[in-house]
Phi, psi and omega in degrees: 000130170284151178293344180266007173236158183288145175296151183300332182283351178274124179285107186290330176292322176296319179300311180299320179299315181292320178297315179297321179300314181296313186278343167295315178295321178301321179289316188271333184222070183295345179270005180288180181258126183226172177290344189233154176286164182211167167092189186295320179302317177298312183303316181292321178297327181281346176121001177291126179295132180305321180296327178289318178297330179295342184269356181243159183302132183298326181290335174287322180294321183292337177261010179293127180227035180285176185236010179178181179241115184245003183289338175294328177279323183294324180048056180295143182239158178306134175088356182282160178249128191232141174243129178253114181275118182075059191283349177057224180277003166104004186302310181294326177296319178291322175299315178300321180296322177299320184286324181272345175076182183295335180273357179263187179213136178230131177239126175257131180243132178209151181265353182263115188299324180295325176294316179299315181297317179296313181298319180294320176298319178293322179300314180294316183294324183267357177060069173245078184294340181274004181248141173223148177240133187233137177276132179173182181248142185287344178279348182213087188281134181273048183227154180287160176302146173053050182263343189226156175270331183212138172247128178241158176197144186223103174073026188242319189296332176300336180282346184282135175282355182218075184296321177304321178295323178299312183290323177296318179293321177298317178296323181296318186273353178274146174286161178306130183081005180293161188248141171246114180243103189243135169243129187201171177265127176226178180230158172279323181240151180295136181290151177292153182300324181295337177277314184289344179264005184257111183297326179296319180287329172298310183296336179273011178072021178250304189300332182265002182291126179270156174297140190305313183292327177291320178299313180295322179295324177297327178290311182292327177294342180267005175104014180259157169250122182287143176241238183289154175212140180216157175264145183254151179279066185246138177225141174284167182259312188290152179299320181297316180292321178296321179296318178295323179299318181290319185286318188247003180068041178291130185207164176257135176227155170241140179217155178241135176222157179232148174289149181284000000 
């Protein structure tokens, strides 16, 4: 088993069910209690400019559960086409839409139907015609080769049981020289087996976190050249998640990579 794939003893159908349960609740009940912080306060602490948040639907911001701010690395430009992996209720997709403008295109992909429905309703109400939300899995993207200029993702790839497939698919749908701007949870030390085999801890964004150097190697092995990388001011809420952070150096990072 690679550290970037799930152990054979982990029931992947159970994992998907638990992840969907959590993010269904995030969409429908953003004021609930979770292992992780959420909402506008979190977004501003991570670096999202308040004026930028004012331009996107408030209900998308209240369900924001990202782990960092990566748009400074992505450097989106007017007219670009962007794919958001694990778009949730759509906050990052709407932020991207503001940056690429009416002449650009943003597609948000998520496997949780309630998140897609919420995001699509917000898109229609707020009139973002350059945005679309699609149901699917990040390990098998329903898009043609070389369809996008930039792929973004925020706090999602750690949940995948097959991270190499995620990065290979991202490389496939990017145009030559395209950018991958990822914010995610990684670790300084490899997690213990009892953690990586626990579906509840995977769904809580802990169990699936790969060691940072292994995570970066999975990206370069997929055809990317790594660029900038930074650590984010992100902290978990629950005692269990905090304990894992202290023991294994669980942390949030943002990184930029380009296709060769």
